[in-house]
Amino acid sequence: MLGPKKKVYIKTFGCQMNVADSEQMAQVLADAYAPTDRPEEADLYLINTCAIRRKAESKVRSLLGSLQVLKQRRPHMLLGVGGCVAQQEGERLLAAVPHLDLVFGAHGICRLPEMVRRAAQGRRVVDIELAREFPPQPRRRWAPGAVKALVTIMQGCNNFCSFCVVPYVRGREYSRPPREIVTEVADFLAAGGKEVTLLGQNVNSYGRGLPEPITFTELLRQIDALPGLARLRFATSHPRDLSAELIAAFGELPSLCEHLHLPVQSGADRILQAMNRGYTREDYLQKVAELRRVCPGLSLSTDIIVGFPGETEEDFQGTMDLVRQAAFDQAFSFKYSPRPQTRAALLPERVPAEVQAERLARLQNLLNELTFKAHRRLVGRDHEVLVEGISKRSPEELCGRLRTNQVVNFSGPRELVGQLVMVRIAEAHPHSLKGIQAEGCSITWPLAADPQAPQRRVSC
Ligand code: SAH
Ligand code: SF4
Ligand code: F3S
């Protein structure tokens, strides 16, 4: 008889693509390892890493240092580093960290069981080979009760923005065959899932290089047509490749949520050009205006880098001004961080750290104001909420998201987790909303098994 399974603990840093990759790691290891959320009982400890900024990389290095103690206490425990720092550093990481057993890149996940077997025999393993196509994926098993799914539709990036390490650590861009994606989503919906987020570094260029060409919007249409899908999202969109067809989809596809993450990076043309982004501030603002015309309730979020080499106060004012014009509901903002191999790292005109910090503080003040204002606009109205779980702030409260992606906490029975409910927004806070379940309102959802049921019915 087989003994109990060993335990794997996976610590994930970085973007949603890494979150999806960690889920895949757990799945390919599932025959031998059961996941645990307690690192101290792990037989296999994996760290899925991010190399996007120096700070992200430092976090991994300090965690690795601190794990020496756990490894001494549990000498049989295998320690592995995967993801973008692993890809960037390879052998160097093994040399620098004596208690490390395996190093593997994002493209090596399917080979993980074999790597772990070799490491268990006492060998130190490095696998950072980059694939030349989207690797075939094993059929995914969905946990009962899973509400949201991250579905990777492409890997890599061909854009080579001058600041960005992703094309070096994730390789060239490859699209996943549409049939595989649609089957994966259909399986998830059949298991009771409600929300799907399609992932890629630049989803707008989806389909390039596939034997049967297909646009990203066509893929969205095929997925939107699947019975039982309540919410469809995607990330990330490159503004240069945001087509008129995709903009129009926001007015056409019922499941496509009224939220778009559209990283602008800077509001100054000179800087956008030095970043190799391929659009101007005017191009960006025009696309935003068109999106708002097609979908007036659209919530827009973005990413911004301050202190890119050569950025003047005037360039920075261009960014502040664009932020006001675009009226972002949410934004992630960062100080420029030079990355290995990238072109911008060689540029001479570095912006001093204190100037970067001061600009970031001014920008974040403005962004916080805009987010709070967007939250206040929602107060007093009823919104559809997908209940995701128990609130982190209080075990008495549930927490979920609006279609426009804002987080809302409200009181309600635990049975609502995984359901769509109508919630009246009662209070706006800087980073969240508080609501009350709207009385007499219910949302019924067609079961995947009953494709003839009405698409969507909200009764109040
Ligand atoms: N593929 C996405 C972004 C992926 S990285 C896109 O094209 O927009 C997520 C964000 O990290 C980027 O949008 C950018 O704002 C930020 N970022 C990337 N490299 C950076 C660097 N070297 N320094 C600071 N921020 C960076
Ligand atoms: Fe990086 Fe640019 Fe590719 Fe985004 S599009 S991953 S910022 S190179
Ligand atoms: Fe980080 Fe790699 Fe994602 S560098 S942002 S984890 S693709």
mmCIF file of C-alpha atoms in Angstrom, residues 154-295:
data_model
loop_
_atom_site.group_PDB
_atom_site.id
_atom_site.type_symbol
_atom_site.label_atom_id
_atom_site.label_comp_id
_atom_site.label_asym_id
_atom_site.label_seq_id
_atom_site.Cartn_x
_atom_site.Cartn_y
_atom_site.Cartn_z
ATOM 1 C CA MET A 154 0.484 32.781 -24.102
ATOM 2 C CA GLN A 155 3.983 32.900 -22.774
ATOM 3 C CA GLY A 156 6.983 35.143 -23.308
ATOM 4 C CA CYS A 157 7.147 38.586 -24.859
ATOM 5 C CA ASN A 158 8.626 40.027 -28.068
ATOM 6 C CA ASN A 159 8.249 43.685 -27.186
ATOM 7 C CA PHE A 160 11.576 44.456 -25.561
ATOM 8 C CA CYS A 161 10.473 47.576 -23.725
ATOM 9 C CA SER A 162 13.863 49.031 -22.869
ATOM 10 C CA PHE A 163 13.352 48.790 -19.069
ATOM 11 C CA CYS A 164 11.932 45.274 -18.934
ATOM 12 C CA VAL A 165 13.565 41.961 -18.107
ATOM 13 C CA VAL A 166 10.564 39.789 -19.102
ATOM 14 C CA PRO A 167 11.651 38.966 -22.704
ATOM 15 C CA TYR A 168 14.965 37.696 -21.284
ATOM 16 C CA VAL A 169 13.516 35.582 -18.503
ATOM 17 C CA ARG A 170 10.358 34.353 -20.244
ATOM 18 C CA GLY A 171 11.663 33.985 -23.789
ATOM 19 C CA ARG A 172 9.886 34.663 -27.076
ATOM 20 C CA GLU A 173 6.144 35.007 -27.379
ATOM 21 C CA TYR A 174 4.159 31.841 -28.107
ATOM 22 C CA SER A 175 0.367 31.522 -28.184
ATOM 23 C CA ARG A 176 -1.469 28.520 -26.838
ATOM 24 C CA PRO A 177 -3.806 26.767 -29.288
ATOM 25 C CA PRO A 178 -7.350 28.162 -28.907
ATOM 26 C CA ARG A 179 -8.959 24.725 -28.659
ATOM 27 C CA GLU A 180 -6.897 23.892 -25.544
ATOM 28 C CA ILE A 181 -7.884 27.188 -23.930
ATOM 29 C CA VAL A 182 -11.589 26.796 -24.683
ATOM 30 C CA THR A 183 -11.581 23.204 -23.355
ATOM 31 C CA GLU A 184 -9.848 24.302 -20.150
ATOM 32 C CA VAL A 185 -12.411 27.068 -19.573
ATOM 33 C CA ALA A 186 -15.344 24.754 -20.430
ATOM 34 C CA ASP A 187 -14.065 22.169 -17.903
ATOM 35 C CA PHE A 188 -13.813 24.891 -15.254
ATOM 36 C CA LEU A 189 -17.362 26.080 -15.913
ATOM 37 C CA ALA A 190 -18.657 22.522 -15.812
ATOM 38 C CA ALA A 191 -17.071 22.222 -12.337
ATOM 39 C CA GLY A 192 -19.078 25.264 -11.212
ATOM 40 C CA GLY A 193 -16.528 28.054 -11.874
ATOM 41 C CA LYS A 194 -17.763 31.574 -12.518
ATOM 42 C CA GLU A 195 -14.903 33.907 -13.437
ATOM 43 C CA VAL A 196 -12.013 33.462 -15.851
ATOM 44 C CA THR A 197 -8.953 35.692 -16.319
ATOM 45 C CA LEU A 198 -6.912 35.092 -19.466
ATOM 46 C CA LEU A 199 -3.212 35.755 -18.974
ATOM 47 C CA GLY A 200 -0.313 36.821 -21.164
ATOM 48 C CA GLN A 201 2.284 39.625 -21.173
ATOM 49 C CA ASN A 202 0.629 41.180 -24.202
ATOM 50 C CA VAL A 203 -2.675 39.425 -24.835
ATOM 51 C CA ASN A 204 -3.469 41.797 -27.710
ATOM 52 C CA SER A 205 -0.956 40.033 -29.905
ATOM 53 C CA TYR A 206 -2.507 36.612 -29.169
ATOM 54 C CA GLY A 207 -2.673 34.330 -32.207
ATOM 55 C CA ARG A 208 0.497 35.412 -34.011
ATOM 56 C CA GLY A 209 2.373 32.360 -35.209
ATOM 57 C CA LEU A 210 -0.468 29.864 -34.702
ATOM 58 C CA PRO A 211 -1.125 27.568 -37.688
ATOM 59 C CA GLU A 212 -4.707 28.863 -37.939
ATOM 60 C CA PRO A 213 -4.592 32.605 -37.285
ATOM 61 C CA ILE A 214 -7.048 33.943 -34.728
ATOM 62 C CA THR A 215 -7.269 37.353 -33.051
ATOM 63 C CA PHE A 216 -7.526 37.857 -29.312
ATOM 64 C CA THR A 217 -11.029 39.267 -29.758
ATOM 65 C CA GLU A 218 -12.125 36.107 -31.597
ATOM 66 C CA LEU A 219 -10.801 34.044 -28.708
ATOM 67 C CA LEU A 220 -12.789 36.242 -26.298
ATOM 68 C CA ARG A 221 -15.934 35.686 -28.387
ATOM 69 C CA GLN A 222 -15.503 31.909 -28.288
ATOM 70 C CA ILE A 223 -15.058 31.954 -24.519
ATOM 71 C CA ASP A 224 -17.890 34.417 -23.916
ATOM 72 C CA ALA A 225 -20.207 32.023 -25.767
ATOM 73 C CA LEU A 226 -19.566 29.161 -23.306
ATOM 74 C CA PRO A 227 -22.601 28.441 -21.120
ATOM 75 C CA GLY A 228 -22.254 29.350 -17.454
ATOM 76 C CA LEU A 229 -19.519 31.990 -17.719
ATOM 77 C CA ALA A 230 -20.370 34.968 -15.508
ATOM 78 C CA ARG A 231 -17.221 37.053 -15.781
ATOM 79 C CA LEU A 232 -14.376 37.269 -18.256
ATOM 80 C CA ARG A 233 -11.221 39.332 -17.640
ATOM 81 C CA PHE A 234 -7.765 39.505 -19.168
ATOM 82 C CA ALA A 235 -4.304 40.896 -18.433
ATOM 83 C CA THR A 236 -2.135 42.465 -19.698
ATOM 84 C CA SER A 237 -2.970 44.650 -22.665
ATOM 85 C CA HIS A 238 -0.350 46.648 -24.519
ATOM 86 C CA PRO A 239 -1.782 50.047 -25.562
ATOM 87 C CA ARG A 240 -0.025 49.939 -28.951
ATOM 88 C CA ASP A 241 -1.820 46.720 -29.928
ATOM 89 C CA LEU A 242 -5.236 47.532 -28.452
ATOM 90 C CA SER A 243 -7.330 47.136 -31.622
ATOM 91 C CA ALA A 244 -10.625 48.813 -32.558
ATOM 92 C CA GLU A 245 -12.098 45.288 -32.627
ATOM 93 C CA LEU A 246 -11.096 44.670 -29.003
ATOM 94 C CA ILE A 247 -12.356 48.084 -27.872
ATOM 95 C CA ALA A 248 -15.724 47.292 -29.520
ATOM 96 C CA ALA A 249 -15.864 43.968 -27.621
ATOM 97 C CA PHE A 250 -16.340 45.920 -24.370
ATOM 98 C CA GLY A 251 -19.724 47.012 -25.702
ATOM 99 C CA GLU A 252 -20.660 43.599 -27.102
ATOM 100 C CA LEU A 253 -19.671 40.629 -24.949
ATOM 101 C CA PRO A 254 -21.963 40.127 -21.923
ATOM 102 C CA SER A 255 -19.400 38.326 -19.764
ATOM 103 C CA LEU A 256 -16.517 40.743 -20.452
ATOM 104 C CA CYS A 257 -16.132 42.796 -17.259
ATOM 105 C CA GLU A 258 -16.112 46.575 -17.393
ATOM 106 C CA HIS A 259 -12.482 46.787 -16.324
ATOM 107 C CA LEU A 260 -9.285 47.151 -18.312
ATOM 108 C CA HIS A 261 -5.695 47.186 -17.101
ATOM 109 C CA LEU A 262 -3.813 49.259 -19.669
ATOM 110 C CA PRO A 263 -0.255 50.072 -18.537
ATOM 111 C CA VAL A 264 0.777 53.523 -19.794
ATOM 112 C CA GLN A 265 4.226 53.700 -18.073
ATOM 113 C CA SER A 266 4.733 57.444 -18.768
ATOM 114 C CA GLY A 267 2.850 60.512 -19.999
ATOM 115 C CA ALA A 268 5.822 62.046 -21.844
ATOM 116 C CA ASP A 269 6.407 61.198 -25.513
ATOM 117 C CA ARG A 270 10.193 61.511 -25.188
ATOM 118 C CA ILE A 271 10.211 58.922 -22.392
ATOM 119 C CA LEU A 272 7.698 56.616 -24.100
ATOM 120 C CA GLN A 273 10.009 56.587 -27.097
ATOM 121 C CA ALA A 274 13.088 55.837 -24.962
ATOM 122 C CA MET A 275 11.076 53.038 -23.358
ATOM 123 C CA ASN A 276 10.336 51.594 -26.834
ATOM 124 C CA ARG A 277 6.613 51.493 -26.093
ATOM 125 C CA GLY A 278 5.446 52.284 -29.653
ATOM 126 C CA TYR A 279 2.687 54.818 -28.835
ATOM 127 C CA THR A 280 2.389 58.489 -27.886
ATOM 128 C CA ARG A 281 0.426 60.025 -25.001
ATOM 129 C CA GLU A 282 -2.101 61.238 -27.575
ATOM 130 C CA ASP A 283 -2.541 57.691 -29.002
ATOM 131 C CA TYR A 284 -3.120 56.433 -25.466
ATOM 132 C CA LEU A 285 -5.637 59.138 -24.542
ATOM 133 C CA GLN A 286 -7.527 58.597 -27.803
ATOM 134 C CA LYS A 287 -7.894 54.896 -27.057
ATOM 135 C CA VAL A 288 -9.107 55.725 -23.557
ATOM 136 C CA ALA A 289 -11.706 58.148 -24.990
ATOM 137 C CA GLU A 290 -12.908 55.473 -27.434
ATOM 138 C CA LEU A 291 -13.117 52.858 -24.649
ATOM 139 C CA ARG A 292 -15.185 55.232 -22.505
ATOM 140 C CA ARG A 293 -17.497 55.949 -25.445
ATOM 141 C CA VAL A 294 -18.110 52.235 -26.076
ATOM 142 C CA CYS A 295 -18.337 51.328 -22.375
#
